[in-house]
Short mmCIF file of C-alpha atoms and ligand atoms in Angstrom, two decimals:
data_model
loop_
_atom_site.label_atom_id
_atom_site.label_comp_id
_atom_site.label_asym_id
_atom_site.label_seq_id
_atom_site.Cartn_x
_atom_site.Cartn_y
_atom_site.Cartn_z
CA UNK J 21 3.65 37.04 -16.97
CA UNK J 22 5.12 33.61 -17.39
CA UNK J 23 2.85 30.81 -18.98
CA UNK J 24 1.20 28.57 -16.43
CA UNK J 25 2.50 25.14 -16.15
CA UNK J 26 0.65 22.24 -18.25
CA UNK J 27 0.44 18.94 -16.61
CA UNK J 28 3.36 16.83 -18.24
CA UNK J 29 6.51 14.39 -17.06
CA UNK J 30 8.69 15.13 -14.61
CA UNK J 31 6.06 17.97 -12.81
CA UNK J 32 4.16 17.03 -9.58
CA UNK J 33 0.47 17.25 -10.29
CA UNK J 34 -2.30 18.26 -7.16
CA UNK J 35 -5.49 16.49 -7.96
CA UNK J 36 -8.81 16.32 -6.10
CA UNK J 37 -11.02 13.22 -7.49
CA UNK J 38 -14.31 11.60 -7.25
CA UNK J 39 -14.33 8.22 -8.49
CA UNK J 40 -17.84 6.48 -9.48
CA UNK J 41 -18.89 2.76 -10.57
CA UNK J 42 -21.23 2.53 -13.20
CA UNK J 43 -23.89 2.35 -10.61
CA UNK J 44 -22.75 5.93 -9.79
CA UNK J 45 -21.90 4.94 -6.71
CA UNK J 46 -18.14 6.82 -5.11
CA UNK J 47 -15.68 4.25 -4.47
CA UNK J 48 -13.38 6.82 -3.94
CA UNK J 49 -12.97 10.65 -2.89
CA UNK J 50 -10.19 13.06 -2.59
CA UNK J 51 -12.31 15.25 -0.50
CA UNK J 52 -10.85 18.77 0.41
CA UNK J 53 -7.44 17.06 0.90
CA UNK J 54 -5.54 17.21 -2.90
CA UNK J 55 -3.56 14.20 -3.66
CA UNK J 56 -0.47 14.42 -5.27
CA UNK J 57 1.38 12.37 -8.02
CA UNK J 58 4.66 12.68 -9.72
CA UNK J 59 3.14 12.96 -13.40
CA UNK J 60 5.09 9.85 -15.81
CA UNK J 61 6.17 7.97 -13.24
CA UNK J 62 3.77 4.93 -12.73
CA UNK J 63 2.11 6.61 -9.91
CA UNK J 64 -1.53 6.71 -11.58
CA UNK J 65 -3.43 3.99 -14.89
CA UNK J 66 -1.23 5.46 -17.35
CA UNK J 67 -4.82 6.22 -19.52
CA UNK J 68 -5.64 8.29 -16.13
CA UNK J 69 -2.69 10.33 -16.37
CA UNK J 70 -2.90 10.52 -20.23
CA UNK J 71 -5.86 12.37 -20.04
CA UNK J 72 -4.35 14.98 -17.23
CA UNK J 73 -1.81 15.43 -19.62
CA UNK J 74 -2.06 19.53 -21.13
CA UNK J 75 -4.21 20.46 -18.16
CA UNK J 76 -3.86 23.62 -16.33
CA UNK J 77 -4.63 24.48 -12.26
CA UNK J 78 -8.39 24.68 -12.28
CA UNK J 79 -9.09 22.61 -14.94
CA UNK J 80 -11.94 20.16 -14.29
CA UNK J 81 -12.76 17.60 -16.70
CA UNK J 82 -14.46 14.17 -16.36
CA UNK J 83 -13.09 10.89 -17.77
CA UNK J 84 -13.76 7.62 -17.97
CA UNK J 85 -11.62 4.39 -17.90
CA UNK J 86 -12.47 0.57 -18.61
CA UNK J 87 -11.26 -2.28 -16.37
CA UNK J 88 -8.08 -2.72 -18.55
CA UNK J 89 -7.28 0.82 -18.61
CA UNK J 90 -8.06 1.58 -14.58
CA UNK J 91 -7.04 -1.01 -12.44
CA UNK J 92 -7.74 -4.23 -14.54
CA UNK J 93 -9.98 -7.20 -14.52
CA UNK J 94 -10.52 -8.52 -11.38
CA UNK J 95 -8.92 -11.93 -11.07
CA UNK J 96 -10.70 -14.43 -8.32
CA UNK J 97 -7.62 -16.66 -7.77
CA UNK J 98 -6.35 -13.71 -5.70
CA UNK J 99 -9.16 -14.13 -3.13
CA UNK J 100 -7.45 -16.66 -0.61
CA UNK J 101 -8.62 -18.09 2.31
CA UNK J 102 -5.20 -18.34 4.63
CA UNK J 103 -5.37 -20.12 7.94
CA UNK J 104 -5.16 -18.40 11.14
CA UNK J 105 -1.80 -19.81 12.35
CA UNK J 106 0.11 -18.61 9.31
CA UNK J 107 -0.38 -15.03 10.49
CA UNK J 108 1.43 -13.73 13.80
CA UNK J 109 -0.63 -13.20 16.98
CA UNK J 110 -0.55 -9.71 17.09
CA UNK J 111 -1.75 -9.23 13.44
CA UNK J 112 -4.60 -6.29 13.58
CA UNK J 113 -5.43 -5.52 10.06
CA UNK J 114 -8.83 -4.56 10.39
CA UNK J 115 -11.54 -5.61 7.61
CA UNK J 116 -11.46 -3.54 4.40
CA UNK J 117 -7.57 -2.63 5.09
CA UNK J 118 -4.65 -3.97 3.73
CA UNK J 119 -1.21 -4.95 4.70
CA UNK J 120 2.07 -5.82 2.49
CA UNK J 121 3.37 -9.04 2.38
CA UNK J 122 6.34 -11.07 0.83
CA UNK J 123 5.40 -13.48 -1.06
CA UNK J 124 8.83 -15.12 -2.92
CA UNK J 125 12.33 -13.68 -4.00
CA UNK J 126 11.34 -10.91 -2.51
CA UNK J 127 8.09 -9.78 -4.34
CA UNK J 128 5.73 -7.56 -2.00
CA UNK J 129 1.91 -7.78 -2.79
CA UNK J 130 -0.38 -5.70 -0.96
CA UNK J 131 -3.00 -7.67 0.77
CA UNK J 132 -6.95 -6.56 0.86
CA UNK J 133 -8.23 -8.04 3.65
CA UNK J 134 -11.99 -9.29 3.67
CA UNK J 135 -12.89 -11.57 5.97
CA UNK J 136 -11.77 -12.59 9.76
CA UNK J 137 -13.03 -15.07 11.20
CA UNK J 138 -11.90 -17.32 14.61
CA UNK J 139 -10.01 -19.90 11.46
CA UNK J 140 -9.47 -17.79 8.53
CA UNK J 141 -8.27 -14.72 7.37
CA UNK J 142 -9.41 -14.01 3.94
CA UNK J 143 -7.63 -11.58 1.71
CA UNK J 144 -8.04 -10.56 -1.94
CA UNK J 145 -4.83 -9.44 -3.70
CA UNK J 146 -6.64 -7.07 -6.54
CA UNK J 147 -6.78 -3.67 -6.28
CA UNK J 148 -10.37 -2.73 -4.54
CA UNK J 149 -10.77 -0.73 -8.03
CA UNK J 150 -10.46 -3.83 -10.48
CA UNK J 151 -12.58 -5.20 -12.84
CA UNK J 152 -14.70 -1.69 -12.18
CA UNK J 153 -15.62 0.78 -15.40
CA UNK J 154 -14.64 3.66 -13.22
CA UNK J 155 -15.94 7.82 -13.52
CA UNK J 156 -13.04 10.17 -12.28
CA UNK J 157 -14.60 14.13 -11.90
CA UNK J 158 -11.10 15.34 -11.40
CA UNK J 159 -9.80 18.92 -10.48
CA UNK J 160 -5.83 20.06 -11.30
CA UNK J 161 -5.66 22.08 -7.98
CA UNK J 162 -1.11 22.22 -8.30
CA UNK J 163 1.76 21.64 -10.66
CA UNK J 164 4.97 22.24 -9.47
CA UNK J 165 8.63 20.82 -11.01
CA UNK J 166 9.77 18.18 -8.85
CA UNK J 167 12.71 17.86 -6.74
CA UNK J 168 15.79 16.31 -7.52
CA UNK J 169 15.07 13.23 -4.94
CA UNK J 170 11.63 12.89 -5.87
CA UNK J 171 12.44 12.17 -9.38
CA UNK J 172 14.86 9.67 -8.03
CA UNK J 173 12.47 7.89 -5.48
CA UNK J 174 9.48 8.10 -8.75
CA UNK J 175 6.90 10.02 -6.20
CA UNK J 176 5.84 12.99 -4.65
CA UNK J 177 7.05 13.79 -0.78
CA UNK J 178 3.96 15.45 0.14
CA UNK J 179 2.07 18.72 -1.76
CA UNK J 180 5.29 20.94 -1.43
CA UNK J 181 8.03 18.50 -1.85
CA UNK J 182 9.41 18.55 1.55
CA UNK J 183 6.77 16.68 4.03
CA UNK J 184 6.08 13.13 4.46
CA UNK J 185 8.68 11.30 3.75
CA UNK J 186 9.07 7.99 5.46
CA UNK J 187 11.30 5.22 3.94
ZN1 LIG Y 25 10.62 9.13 -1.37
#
């Protein structure tokens, strides 16, 4: 019987999560559906993926990560209030989704949207997770190598390597 695999660079890692505030409230949830990362790659807080690192399928573990280890302190000059006209007539981004947007030489933010209103659209470019001591109850439910192309593109296609792929 071969060793199982350990969660470490280059392998795709299955996760289900929780994620708590320090209020214990979930600001986040896997649910049934596992969500999977290419492990080294940027794709998770590096102290997130630190701690996955050595785990085995069916591991569960807890861990805990400050603001400047999750997704960093919130900063409130990225809550803007943008006038109505700048955005096209069609736009549809609901309240509590966000959209991608170019902001100079190219750079692409993603958008939180908070507030619509007849003259305003106001959006929030931190991560919904920042400035938030956050509580992961995590599960390894996979780990699998990864493909040649999804090394290349620096994340997963999908749990299996072959499904969702879309750019
Ligand atoms: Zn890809």
């Amino acid at each position: 019987m071969s060793k199982p695999l350990t969660v470490a660079d280059g392998l795709v890692v299955a996760v289900k999560f929780t994620v708590r505030n320090q209020a214990g409230e979930v600001v986040e949830d896997t649910g049934d559906g596992a969500h999977p990362y290419l492990h080294g790659a940027d794709n998770m807080p590096p102290a997130l993926e630190a701690a996955f690192t050595g785990h085995t399928v069916g591991d569960r573990f807890q861990v805990t990560l400050s603001p400047e280890e999750g997704y960093g302190e919130r900063d409130e000059a990225g809550v803007q209030q943008i006038d109505r006209s700048e955005f096209p007539d069609d736009f549809d981004v609901p309240v509590g989704a966000s959209f991608l947007a170019e902001v100079d030489e190219g750079e692409v933010i993603e958008m939180h949207v908070v507030e619509i209103t007849k003259q305003h659209v106001t959006i929030d470019t931190n991560h919904p997770l920042a400035g938030l001591t956050l509580t992961f109850d995590v599960e390894i439910v996979g780990i699998r190598p990864a493909t040649a192309e999804e090394v290349e593109h620096g994340h997963p296609h999908g749990l299996h390597g072959h499904e969702g792929h879309h750019h």
